[in-house]
Short mmCIF file of C-alpha atoms in Angstrom, two decimals:
data_model
loop_
_atom_site.label_atom_id
_atom_site.label_comp_id
_atom_site.label_asym_id
_atom_site.label_seq_id
_atom_site.Cartn_x
_atom_site.Cartn_y
_atom_site.Cartn_z
CA MET A 167 12.33 -25.54 -15.30
CA ALA A 168 12.27 -24.79 -11.58
CA GLY A 169 15.21 -25.98 -9.55
CA LYS A 170 16.65 -25.29 -6.15
CA ARG A 171 17.95 -21.75 -5.66
CA ASP A 172 21.56 -21.31 -4.60
CA THR A 173 21.23 -19.85 -1.08
CA SER A 174 24.95 -19.25 -0.55
CA ARG A 175 24.46 -15.46 -0.71
CA ASP A 176 21.50 -15.19 1.64
CA GLY A 177 23.70 -14.31 4.59
CA LEU A 178 24.23 -16.43 7.70
CA ASN A 179 22.37 -14.12 10.08
CA ASN A 180 19.42 -13.90 7.71
CA LYS A 181 19.29 -17.68 7.40
CA ILE A 182 19.41 -18.19 11.16
CA GLN A 183 16.66 -15.62 11.77
CA THR A 184 14.39 -17.21 9.15
CA LEU A 185 15.10 -20.72 10.43
CA VAL A 186 14.24 -19.81 14.01
CA LEU A 187 11.10 -17.80 13.16
CA THR A 188 9.64 -20.37 10.75
CA ASN A 189 10.20 -23.39 12.99
CA PHE A 190 9.59 -24.28 16.66
CA LYS A 191 5.89 -23.39 16.50
CA GLY A 192 5.22 -24.70 20.01
CA LEU A 193 7.94 -22.50 21.50
CA TRP A 194 6.56 -19.42 19.76
CA GLN A 195 3.07 -20.20 21.03
CA LEU A 196 4.47 -20.46 24.56
CA ILE A 197 6.27 -17.11 24.21
CA GLN A 198 3.08 -15.44 22.98
CA SER A 199 1.12 -16.74 25.95
CA ASN A 200 3.13 -14.53 28.32
CA GLU A 201 2.30 -10.85 27.79
CA SER A 202 5.56 -9.44 29.20
CA ILE A 203 7.81 -11.79 27.21
CA LYS A 204 5.69 -11.33 24.10
CA ARG A 205 6.15 -7.54 24.21
CA LYS A 206 9.92 -7.85 24.63
CA VAL A 207 10.23 -10.32 21.74
CA ASN A 208 7.97 -8.17 19.56
CA LYS A 209 10.16 -5.12 20.21
CA THR A 210 13.34 -7.06 19.48
CA LEU A 211 12.01 -8.49 16.22
CA LEU A 212 10.65 -5.20 14.91
CA ASN A 213 13.85 -3.37 15.75
CA SER A 214 15.87 -6.11 14.07
CA LEU A 215 13.86 -5.47 10.88
CA ILE A 216 13.97 -1.69 10.97
CA TYR A 217 17.67 -1.38 11.82
CA LYS A 218 18.68 -3.42 8.75
CA ILE A 219 19.34 -0.15 6.94
CA PRO A 220 20.37 3.34 8.09
CA THR A 221 17.45 5.08 9.75
CA ARG A 222 15.78 8.35 8.76
CA PRO A 223 16.52 11.08 7.95
CA ASN A 224 17.71 9.90 4.54
CA ALA A 225 20.71 11.80 3.25
CA TYR A 226 19.24 12.22 -0.24
CA SER A 227 16.02 13.20 -1.97
CA MET A 228 14.78 13.60 -5.52
CA MET A 229 15.57 17.31 -5.34
CA THR A 230 19.06 16.43 -6.55
CA LEU A 231 17.68 15.48 -9.95
CA ASP A 232 15.33 18.42 -10.48
CA GLU A 233 16.16 20.95 -13.15
CA TYR A 234 15.90 23.91 -10.81
CA ILE A 235 15.54 24.36 -7.10
CA PRO A 236 11.90 25.47 -6.61
CA ASP A 237 11.13 29.16 -7.24
CA THR A 238 14.68 29.96 -8.28
CA LYS A 239 16.82 29.88 -11.41
CA ILE A 240 19.59 28.01 -9.64
CA PRO A 241 20.66 25.01 -11.78
CA LYS A 242 20.24 21.53 -10.42
CA LYS A 243 22.99 19.94 -8.37
CA THR A 244 25.38 17.82 -10.38
CA ASP A 245 26.43 15.61 -7.47
CA ALA A 246 24.34 13.86 -4.84
CA TYR A 247 24.83 15.47 -1.46
CA THR A 248 22.78 16.48 1.54
CA SER A 249 21.29 19.97 1.83
CA TRP A 250 18.90 21.60 4.25
CA GLU A 251 16.28 21.74 1.50
CA SER A 252 16.65 18.05 0.64
CA LEU A 253 16.17 17.14 4.31
CA ASN A 254 13.06 19.26 4.77
CA ASP A 255 11.25 19.84 1.47
CA ARG A 256 8.93 16.86 1.47
CA THR A 257 7.24 17.92 -1.75
CA TYR A 258 10.18 15.98 -3.18
CA THR A 259 10.26 12.23 -2.63
CA GLY A 260 13.12 10.86 -0.54
CA ARG A 261 15.53 8.12 -1.53
CA HIS A 262 17.59 5.52 0.32
CA LEU A 263 20.55 5.46 -2.08
CA PRO A 264 22.04 8.27 -4.17
CA PRO A 265 21.56 8.39 -7.95
CA ASP A 266 23.69 6.04 -10.03
CA PRO A 267 24.18 7.79 -13.40
CA LYS A 268 26.77 5.21 -14.51
CA LEU A 269 24.38 2.26 -14.30
CA ASN A 270 21.63 4.25 -16.02
CA ALA A 271 23.79 5.76 -18.75
CA GLU A 272 22.60 5.34 -22.34
CA GLY A 273 23.50 1.93 -23.75
CA ASN A 274 24.37 0.27 -20.44
CA LEU A 275 20.99 -1.37 -19.91
CA PRO A 276 18.65 -3.43 -22.11
CA LYS A 277 16.03 -1.64 -24.19
CA VAL A 278 12.90 -1.12 -22.11
CA GLU A 279 10.68 -2.83 -24.68
CA ASP A 280 12.90 -5.92 -24.58
CA LEU A 281 12.12 -6.31 -20.87
CA ALA A 282 8.40 -6.90 -21.51
CA ILE A 283 9.15 -10.62 -21.78
CA LEU A 284 10.09 -10.64 -18.07
CA PHE A 285 6.57 -9.63 -17.07
CA ARG A 286 4.34 -11.35 -19.63
CA LYS A 287 2.94 -14.74 -18.69
CA ARG A 288 4.73 -17.81 -19.98
CA ASP A 289 2.48 -19.56 -22.51
CA GLY A 290 -0.38 -17.39 -21.25
CA LYS A 291 -0.53 -19.30 -17.96
CA THR A 292 -1.48 -17.51 -14.76
CA ILE A 293 0.30 -18.50 -11.56
CA TYR A 294 -2.09 -18.20 -8.62
CA SER A 295 -1.12 -17.46 -5.05
CA THR A 296 -1.21 -20.37 -2.63
CA LYS A 297 -1.70 -18.03 0.34
CA SER A 298 -3.66 -14.88 -0.56
CA THR A 299 -7.20 -14.10 -1.58
CA MET A 300 -7.98 -11.23 -3.93
CA LEU A 301 -8.58 -9.02 -0.91
CA PHE A 302 -4.79 -8.88 -0.44
CA PRO A 303 -3.94 -6.99 -3.66
CA TYR A 304 -7.07 -4.86 -3.31
CA TRP A 305 -6.02 -3.83 0.20
CA VAL A 306 -2.44 -3.11 -0.86
CA GLN A 307 -3.50 -0.82 -3.71
CA TRP A 308 -5.99 0.98 -1.52
CA PHE A 309 -3.92 1.70 1.58
CA THR A 310 -0.62 2.51 -0.19
CA ASP A 311 -2.39 5.03 -2.41
CA SER A 312 -2.81 7.22 0.65
CA PHE A 313 0.93 7.86 1.01
CA LEU A 314 2.72 6.71 -2.19
CA ARG A 315 1.56 9.53 -4.43
CA LEU A 316 3.97 10.57 -7.17
CA ASP A 317 3.09 13.88 -8.76
CA HIS A 318 1.57 13.33 -12.23
CA TYR A 319 3.44 16.34 -13.63
CA ASN A 320 6.83 15.89 -11.97
CA LYS A 321 7.78 12.35 -10.91
CA LEU A 322 10.52 13.72 -8.64
CA LYS A 323 7.79 15.15 -6.44
CA ASN A 324 4.81 13.74 -4.58
CA THR A 325 1.43 14.92 -3.35
CA SER A 326 1.57 12.89 -0.15
CA ASN A 327 1.27 13.92 3.48
CA HIS A 328 3.79 11.08 4.17
CA GLU A 329 1.36 9.48 6.62
CA ILE A 330 -1.18 6.68 6.62
CA ASP A 331 -3.87 9.34 6.98
CA LEU A 332 -6.82 7.87 5.02
CA CYS A 333 -6.67 10.78 2.60
CA ASN A 334 -8.38 8.47 0.10
CA VAL A 335 -11.43 8.76 2.40
CA TYR A 336 -11.02 12.26 3.88
CA GLY A 337 -8.98 14.16 1.28
CA LEU A 338 -5.44 15.50 1.42
CA THR A 339 -6.35 18.99 2.62
CA ARG A 340 -8.80 20.60 5.01
CA LYS A 341 -10.62 22.17 2.06
CA GLN A 342 -11.17 18.76 0.46
CA THR A 343 -12.32 17.32 3.79
CA HIS A 344 -14.87 20.11 4.20
CA LEU A 345 -16.34 19.41 0.75
CA LEU A 346 -16.98 15.79 1.79
CA ARG A 347 -18.52 16.55 5.18
CA SER A 348 -22.24 16.92 5.85
CA PHE A 349 -21.60 19.07 8.96
CA LYS A 350 -24.42 17.18 10.65
CA GLY A 351 -23.64 14.75 13.46
CA GLY A 352 -19.99 14.54 12.40
CA LYS A 353 -20.84 12.51 9.31
CA LEU A 354 -19.64 12.44 5.73
CA LYS A 355 -22.19 13.20 2.99
CA SER A 356 -24.06 10.05 2.03
CA GLN A 357 -26.89 8.53 0.04
CA LYS A 358 -28.80 5.24 0.04
CA LEU A 359 -28.71 3.08 -3.10
CA LYS A 360 -30.46 -0.19 -3.81
CA ARG A 361 -28.72 -3.45 -4.60
CA GLN A 362 -30.09 -5.70 -7.31
CA ASP A 363 -32.16 -7.47 -4.66
CA GLY A 364 -33.73 -4.17 -3.55
CA VAL A 365 -31.90 -3.82 -0.21
CA GLU A 366 -30.54 -0.34 0.45
CA GLU A 367 -26.95 0.38 1.46
CA GLU A 368 -25.04 3.57 2.28
CA TYR A 369 -22.60 5.16 -0.18
CA PRO A 370 -20.86 8.50 -0.80
CA LEU A 371 -22.66 10.99 -3.02
CA PHE A 372 -22.11 10.93 -6.77
CA TYR A 373 -19.40 13.25 -8.07
CA TYR A 374 -20.98 14.31 -11.36
CA ALA A 375 -24.16 16.39 -11.66
CA ASP A 376 -24.21 15.94 -15.44
CA PRO A 377 -22.09 12.90 -16.38
CA ALA A 378 -22.77 13.30 -20.11
CA GLN A 379 -21.18 16.77 -20.10
CA GLY A 380 -18.58 15.87 -17.47
CA LYS A 381 -20.03 18.53 -15.17
CA VAL A 382 -19.07 18.10 -11.53
CA ASP A 383 -21.72 18.59 -8.84
CA ASP A 384 -21.33 22.18 -7.57
CA GLN A 385 -20.87 21.02 -3.97
CA PHE A 386 -17.72 19.12 -5.04
CA GLU A 387 -16.20 21.83 -7.22
CA GLY A 388 -12.47 21.99 -6.40
CA LEU A 389 -12.41 18.60 -4.68
CA TYR A 390 -9.70 17.39 -7.08
CA GLU A 391 -8.79 17.34 -10.74
CA PRO A 392 -10.05 14.07 -12.26
CA VAL A 393 -7.35 12.00 -13.97
CA ASN A 394 -7.55 11.43 -17.72
CA ASP A 395 -8.64 7.81 -17.27
CA GLU A 396 -11.74 9.03 -15.47
CA LYS A 397 -12.48 11.78 -17.98
CA ARG A 398 -12.50 9.24 -20.82
CA GLN A 399 -15.11 6.97 -19.22
CA PRO A 400 -18.52 6.61 -20.90
CA VAL A 401 -21.53 8.21 -19.26
CA GLU A 402 -22.86 4.86 -18.03
CA LYS A 403 -19.77 4.59 -15.80
CA LYS A 404 -19.36 8.28 -14.97
CA GLN A 405 -22.84 8.56 -13.52
CA TYR A 406 -21.93 6.15 -10.71
CA LEU A 407 -18.57 7.63 -9.70
CA PHE A 408 -18.47 8.76 -6.08
CA ALA A 409 -17.10 11.92 -4.50
CA MET A 410 -14.22 10.63 -2.38
CA GLY A 411 -10.91 11.88 -1.02
CA VAL A 412 -8.46 11.47 -3.92
CA GLU A 413 -8.61 11.59 -7.69
CA ARG A 414 -8.10 7.83 -8.22
CA ALA A 415 -10.48 6.58 -5.55
CA ASN A 416 -12.96 5.30 -8.17
CA VAL A 417 -10.33 3.45 -10.20
CA GLN A 418 -11.37 -0.15 -9.43
CA ILE A 419 -14.13 -1.89 -7.49
CA GLY A 420 -11.70 -3.25 -4.87
CA TYR A 421 -10.52 0.28 -4.08
CA VAL A 422 -14.09 1.63 -4.00
CA MET A 423 -15.22 -1.27 -1.82
CA LEU A 424 -12.58 -0.54 0.85
CA ASN A 425 -13.10 3.21 0.67
CA THR A 426 -16.85 2.73 1.11
CA LEU A 427 -16.21 0.38 4.03
CA CYS A 428 -14.23 3.11 5.82
CA PHE A 429 -16.81 5.73 4.84
CA ARG A 430 -19.59 3.66 6.46
CA GLU A 431 -17.49 2.95 9.54
CA HIS A 432 -16.86 6.68 10.00
CA ASN A 433 -20.58 7.44 9.92
CA ARG A 434 -21.34 4.46 12.17
CA LEU A 435 -18.76 5.68 14.69
CA CYS A 436 -20.42 9.10 14.68
CA ASP A 437 -23.73 7.48 15.68
CA GLU A 438 -21.99 5.51 18.46
CA LEU A 439 -20.28 8.61 19.80
CA ALA A 440 -23.39 10.80 19.55
CA SER A 441 -25.47 8.29 21.50
CA ASN A 442 -22.87 8.15 24.28
CA TYR A 443 -21.87 11.83 24.30
CA PRO A 444 -25.02 13.80 23.42
CA ASP A 445 -23.40 17.16 24.27
CA TRP A 446 -20.69 16.78 21.61
CA ASP A 447 -21.01 19.06 18.58
CA ASP A 448 -20.54 18.12 14.93
CA GLU A 449 -16.86 19.04 14.89
CA ARG A 450 -15.88 16.91 17.87
CA LEU A 451 -17.89 13.95 16.58
CA PHE A 452 -16.22 14.18 13.17
CA GLN A 453 -12.66 14.58 14.47
CA THR A 454 -12.97 11.80 17.07
CA ALA A 455 -14.54 9.35 14.61
CA ARG A 456 -11.76 10.14 12.15
CA ASN A 457 -9.10 9.47 14.80
CA ILE A 458 -10.71 6.19 15.82
CA LEU A 459 -10.96 4.96 12.23
CA MET A 460 -7.33 5.81 11.46
CA ALA A 461 -6.18 4.00 14.61
CA ILE A 462 -8.21 0.93 13.60
CA ILE A 463 -6.72 0.87 10.09
CA LEU A 464 -3.18 1.27 11.46
CA LYS A 465 -3.81 -1.65 13.81
CA ILE A 466 -5.12 -3.86 10.99
CA ILE A 467 -2.14 -2.95 8.77
CA MET A 468 0.43 -3.75 11.44
CA GLU A 469 -1.23 -6.93 12.67
CA GLU A 470 -3.56 -8.66 10.20
CA TYR A 471 -1.93 -7.44 6.95
CA ILE A 472 1.74 -7.67 7.97
CA ASN A 473 1.28 -11.08 9.60
CA HIS A 474 -0.33 -12.33 6.41
CA ILE A 475 2.83 -11.34 4.51
CA THR A 476 5.34 -12.95 6.85
CA PRO A 477 6.02 -16.70 7.15
CA TYR A 478 6.78 -16.39 10.87
CA HIS A 479 5.15 -18.27 13.75
CA PHE A 480 5.46 -15.22 16.02
CA LYS A 481 2.67 -12.75 15.26
CA LEU A 482 3.95 -9.18 15.23
CA PHE A 483 1.70 -6.55 16.75
CA ALA A 484 1.37 -2.80 17.30
CA ASP A 485 2.92 -1.65 20.57
CA PRO A 486 3.52 2.10 20.10
CA GLU A 487 4.85 2.80 23.60
CA ALA A 488 7.79 0.42 23.16
CA PHE A 489 9.55 2.38 20.41
CA THR A 490 9.41 6.10 21.18
CA LYS A 491 13.07 6.27 22.24
CA GLU A 492 14.42 4.40 19.21
CA SER A 493 16.66 6.33 16.82
CA TRP A 494 14.39 5.41 13.90
CA HIS A 495 11.41 7.11 15.55
CA ARG A 496 11.54 10.25 13.41
CA PRO A 497 9.09 12.15 11.19
CA ASN A 498 8.01 10.24 8.10
CA TYR A 499 9.54 10.90 4.71
CA MET A 500 8.47 8.47 1.98
CA ALA A 501 11.29 7.16 -0.19
CA ILE A 502 11.04 6.39 -3.89
CA GLU A 503 12.21 2.82 -3.32
CA PHE A 504 9.06 2.19 -1.25
CA ASP A 505 6.98 3.13 -4.28
CA PHE A 506 8.72 0.52 -6.44
CA VAL A 507 8.47 -2.13 -3.74
CA TYR A 508 4.68 -1.79 -3.81
CA ARG A 509 4.12 -2.15 -7.56
CA TRP A 510 2.33 -5.48 -7.24
CA HIS A 511 0.47 -5.57 -10.55
CA SER A 512 1.26 -9.28 -10.89
CA ALA A 513 -0.89 -9.92 -7.78
CA ILE A 514 -4.11 -9.05 -9.63
CA PRO A 515 -5.76 -11.84 -11.69
CA GLU A 516 -6.51 -11.04 -15.30
CA THR A 517 -9.95 -12.60 -14.88
CA PHE A 518 -11.95 -13.13 -11.71
CA LYS A 519 -15.41 -14.26 -10.72
CA TYR A 520 -18.02 -11.57 -10.35
CA ASN A 521 -21.50 -12.71 -9.37
CA GLY A 522 -20.30 -16.21 -10.19
CA LYS A 523 -19.26 -15.38 -13.77
CA PRO A 524 -15.71 -15.04 -15.22
CA THR A 525 -15.00 -11.32 -15.68
CA HIS A 526 -11.98 -9.53 -17.15
CA ILE A 527 -10.24 -7.18 -14.74
CA ALA A 528 -10.68 -4.30 -17.23
CA ALA A 529 -14.44 -4.47 -16.69
CA SER A 530 -13.97 -3.53 -13.03
CA LEU A 531 -12.15 -0.27 -13.77
CA TRP A 532 -14.17 2.89 -13.01
CA ASN A 533 -17.24 0.65 -12.72
CA ASN A 534 -18.99 1.35 -9.43
CA LYS A 535 -22.26 -0.10 -10.70
CA MET A 536 -20.71 -3.57 -10.24
CA PHE A 537 -20.20 -2.77 -6.57
CA ILE A 538 -23.60 -1.15 -6.02
CA ASP A 539 -25.45 -4.08 -7.61
CA GLN A 540 -23.75 -6.66 -5.39
CA GLY A 541 -23.43 -4.70 -2.16
CA LEU A 542 -20.51 -4.65 0.26
CA GLY A 543 -21.00 -8.01 1.98
CA ALA A 544 -21.58 -10.15 -1.11
CA LEU A 545 -18.79 -8.53 -3.13
CA MET A 546 -16.34 -8.80 -0.23
CA GLU A 547 -17.16 -12.47 0.34
CA GLU A 548 -16.81 -13.30 -3.35
CA THR A 549 -13.49 -11.43 -3.40
CA CYS A 550 -12.28 -13.52 -0.46
CA SER A 551 -13.45 -16.80 -1.99
CA GLN A 552 -10.90 -16.67 -4.82
CA ALA A 553 -7.13 -16.55 -4.99
CA GLY A 554 -5.05 -13.60 -5.97
CA THR A 555 -2.05 -14.26 -8.21
CA LYS A 556 1.60 -14.82 -7.37
CA ILE A 557 3.79 -11.73 -7.05
CA GLY A 558 6.79 -11.98 -9.35
CA LEU A 559 7.97 -12.00 -12.94
CA PHE A 560 6.08 -13.67 -15.80
CA ASN A 561 2.67 -13.13 -14.20
CA THR A 562 1.38 -9.63 -15.00
CA PRO A 563 -1.91 -9.30 -16.94
CA ASP A 564 -1.22 -8.32 -20.55
CA ILE A 565 -3.09 -5.02 -20.26
CA LEU A 566 -0.81 -3.96 -17.39
CA VAL A 567 2.59 -4.84 -18.86
CA GLU A 568 2.63 -1.79 -21.17
CA LEU A 569 0.60 0.42 -18.82
CA THR A 570 2.47 -0.19 -15.57
CA GLU A 571 5.57 -2.43 -15.68
CA LEU A 572 7.50 -0.87 -18.55
CA PRO A 573 6.76 2.70 -17.37
CA ALA A 574 8.17 1.64 -13.98
CA ILE A 575 11.40 0.57 -15.68
CA LYS A 576 11.59 3.89 -17.51
CA LEU A 577 10.91 5.81 -14.32
CA GLY A 578 13.62 3.93 -12.43
CA ARG A 579 16.12 4.93 -15.11
CA GLN A 580 15.00 8.56 -15.12
CA LEU A 581 15.44 8.65 -11.36
CA GLN A 582 18.82 6.91 -11.71
CA LEU A 583 18.04 4.25 -9.14
CA ALA A 584 20.98 2.13 -7.99
CA SER A 585 21.24 -1.53 -8.95
CA TYR A 586 19.47 -4.51 -7.42
CA ASN A 587 22.78 -5.65 -5.89
CA ASP A 588 23.33 -2.21 -4.32
CA TYR A 589 19.96 -2.46 -2.62
CA ARG A 590 20.67 -5.99 -1.41
CA GLN A 591 23.82 -4.70 0.23
CA LEU A 592 21.95 -1.74 1.77
CA CYS A 593 19.39 -4.11 3.30
CA GLY A 594 21.84 -6.52 4.89
CA PHE A 595 22.00 -9.19 2.17
CA PRO A 596 25.31 -10.19 0.56
CA ARG A 597 25.62 -9.16 -3.09
CA VAL A 598 24.74 -11.97 -5.47
CA THR A 599 27.47 -13.16 -7.82
CA ARG A 600 25.49 -15.67 -9.91
CA PHE A 601 22.00 -15.67 -11.44
CA GLU A 602 21.29 -18.95 -9.64
CA GLN A 603 21.43 -17.04 -6.32
CA ILE A 604 18.42 -14.95 -7.39
CA SER A 605 16.13 -17.72 -8.61
CA GLY A 606 16.15 -21.48 -8.95
CA ASP A 607 14.04 -21.20 -12.10
CA GLU A 608 16.27 -21.88 -15.11
CA PHE A 609 14.06 -19.78 -17.41
CA VAL A 610 14.43 -16.77 -15.07
CA GLN A 611 18.20 -17.30 -14.96
CA GLU A 612 18.40 -17.60 -18.73
CA LYS A 613 16.38 -14.44 -19.45
CA LEU A 614 18.21 -12.33 -16.86
CA LYS A 615 21.58 -13.43 -18.24
CA GLU A 616 20.46 -12.85 -21.81
CA LEU A 617 19.19 -9.34 -21.06
CA TYR A 618 21.68 -8.09 -18.45
CA GLY A 619 24.82 -10.15 -18.99
CA HIS A 620 26.01 -9.78 -15.39
CA VAL A 621 24.19 -9.74 -12.05
CA ASP A 622 25.61 -6.30 -11.18
CA ASN A 623 23.69 -4.82 -14.11
CA ILE A 624 20.25 -5.94 -12.95
CA GLU A 625 17.98 -3.02 -12.19
CA PHE A 626 16.29 -2.57 -8.83
CA PHE A 627 12.71 -3.07 -10.06
CA VAL A 628 13.52 -6.21 -12.05
CA GLY A 629 15.66 -7.73 -9.31
CA LEU A 630 12.98 -7.22 -6.68
CA TYR A 631 10.55 -9.48 -8.50
CA ALA A 632 13.03 -11.89 -10.07
CA GLU A 633 13.77 -13.41 -6.66
CA ASP A 634 12.04 -16.64 -5.72
CA GLY A 635 9.31 -16.24 -3.12
CA ARG A 636 9.89 -17.51 0.39
CA LYS A 637 8.05 -20.56 1.69
CA ASN A 638 4.64 -19.63 3.16
CA SER A 639 5.16 -15.97 2.28
CA THR A 640 3.47 -13.75 -0.26
CA ILE A 641 6.57 -11.85 -1.39
CA PRO A 642 10.30 -12.35 -2.14
CA SER A 643 12.99 -11.61 0.42
CA LEU A 644 14.21 -8.15 -0.65
CA VAL A 645 10.65 -6.89 -1.11
CA ALA A 646 9.78 -8.19 2.36
CA ARG A 647 12.86 -6.61 3.90
CA LEU A 648 12.12 -3.17 2.48
CA ILE A 649 8.44 -3.38 3.43
CA GLY A 650 9.31 -4.39 6.98
CA ILE A 651 11.73 -1.49 7.28
CA ASP A 652 9.54 1.20 5.77
CA ALA A 653 6.11 0.00 6.87
CA PHE A 654 6.82 -0.38 10.57
CA SER A 655 9.15 2.59 10.90
CA GLN A 656 6.57 4.87 9.25
CA ALA A 657 3.38 3.39 10.71
CA LEU A 658 4.51 3.34 14.34
CA THR A 659 5.52 7.01 14.09
CA ASN A 660 1.96 8.09 13.27
CA PRO A 661 1.01 10.95 15.65
CA LEU A 662 -2.08 9.05 16.79
CA LEU A 663 0.15 6.27 18.14
CA SER A 664 2.21 8.53 20.37
CA PRO A 665 1.87 7.30 23.99
CA LYS A 666 0.48 10.63 25.16
CA ILE A 667 -2.09 10.58 22.33
CA PHE A 668 -2.95 6.87 22.08
CA ASN A 669 -5.37 6.76 25.00
CA LYS A 670 -9.01 7.06 26.09
CA GLN A 671 -8.79 10.84 26.31
CA THR A 672 -8.09 11.15 22.57
CA PHE A 673 -10.50 8.50 21.34
CA SER A 674 -13.08 8.62 24.20
CA PRO A 675 -13.75 5.57 26.39
CA VAL A 676 -16.26 4.26 23.82
CA GLY A 677 -13.83 4.81 20.94
CA TRP A 678 -10.98 3.21 22.89
CA GLU A 679 -13.05 0.09 23.48
CA ILE A 680 -13.94 -0.08 19.77
CA ILE A 681 -10.25 0.13 18.83
CA GLN A 682 -9.32 -2.63 21.28
CA ASN A 683 -12.06 -4.92 19.98
CA THR A 684 -11.45 -4.37 16.25
CA ASN A 685 -8.72 -6.64 14.92
CA THR A 686 -9.57 -7.58 11.33
CA VAL A 687 -11.12 -6.34 8.12
CA SER A 688 -13.86 -8.89 8.81
CA ASP A 689 -14.79 -7.02 12.00
CA LEU A 690 -15.27 -3.83 9.99
CA VAL A 691 -17.24 -5.43 7.17
CA ASN A 692 -19.67 -7.42 9.25
CA ARG A 693 -20.80 -4.41 11.27
CA ASN A 694 -21.24 -2.22 8.17
CA VAL A 695 -23.63 -4.32 6.10
CA PRO A 696 -27.45 -4.41 6.34
CA PRO A 697 -28.64 -6.79 9.09
CA SER A 698 -29.37 -10.25 7.67
CA GLY A 699 -28.15 -12.74 10.25
CA LYS A 700 -25.33 -13.74 7.90
CA LYS A 701 -21.65 -13.36 8.72
CA TYR A 702 -19.62 -12.74 5.59
CA LYS A 703 -16.29 -14.48 5.13
CA VAL A 704 -13.61 -11.78 4.92
CA THR A 705 -9.94 -12.75 4.96
CA PHE A 706 -6.53 -12.23 3.36
CA ASP A 707 -5.79 -15.96 3.78
CA LEU A 708 -6.91 -18.65 1.39
#
């Protein structure tokens, strides 16, 4: 039974900030009507979020836990401490807090399999979001996959460039990028495919030359090593898989839809640039279109996406020039905690409507034919016409509990993550002392107490999603705090947003105007669908 959560450990400053930002709507509208005041308030609010925890560089990385320092026979460190290698070797993932071997020692925590009950739905009932469409979880999976990339063979490492760099579209390396390029007019390799109604749309080329034999098209040899999930797909799915930037880009139709949207926008930008700058060669067209697209996506992330998450009346916005002298403005280094904060499997409905019919989420995995048949506009609009599900415990689809949630618990223990309470303290929240301070739901309190015994024993991953959600927000407080800290401090440091780079000279006057006039995913979609006179509804908001 849901009751009122005990807010005595929320922290006075946190309460005041939330109270002020979620009330006085008229005052906030007045503030936002004055450009100079708006910029100052925006800077103050963003800094207040980012400075909640110590800024980069982080003192620790996953190197501490590795068996050997790379390319040597030197045994792993036994204590967590800072080294030159841990500060600079970004093939290892960073971390905000040092390992806690005591918490994660054998026998101190519940059995992993016993924790499945915390993620499975109660009585099989799905709790839907009251704020977000299905575009929200699709977008989150797609854009975070470009920088939260744990190595499949060594979870202490990552394959990321530590930037929002659209590697899912362009590849992680120059070699991969070259395999995807047409080297004509700056464009990526493409093909036209017909929807069910016979209208043609633009897509990437197919990856497999002989799907039945699993033979990759020669022009994409060495693009990436397909993951096992892809290799196991039947030929009727394999034949429609696209050649895109990363190995999991075909995983689900939402991911493919957003990747294809960016792919089309890149090629559209090339046409715009070529018509305005006829003396530009293929290389300049490609590189400038790529820069413009990345700047657009960064803008959408920091404005449309982030403002969808927050319950605030003040709308945060990207203002790169305001932050270059801040102490947090340092090179990016993704932390393992950020990876756990973005494991939002509970946000994806187990069944959804596809072409008006109830469809199990499993049917949309590695199934690009579903996307091709509908086309970008229709699939996007149908996606945005239905709710996603509530982020939190007791709401993960059954097929994902064993595949994603329990492995996350195991991984957290292997990486010796500190406790939920330790991370609350790091992020400027008082440590909780009672289960009622985490959730007002008596069932949540009962299960946490039954499994963990004491609040100090609750693991980071479980605690993140055990918290009650905030009013008019998509995510609980600690999740929101960590996202605000990491997202802004690592998006605003993107090289393209440097004041001496973020200008007309870099993007061209035409590109600069496109960036200024592109504010939403809807803007991107509606200029990248076949002309029909229809404007498709595209939104994160229900």
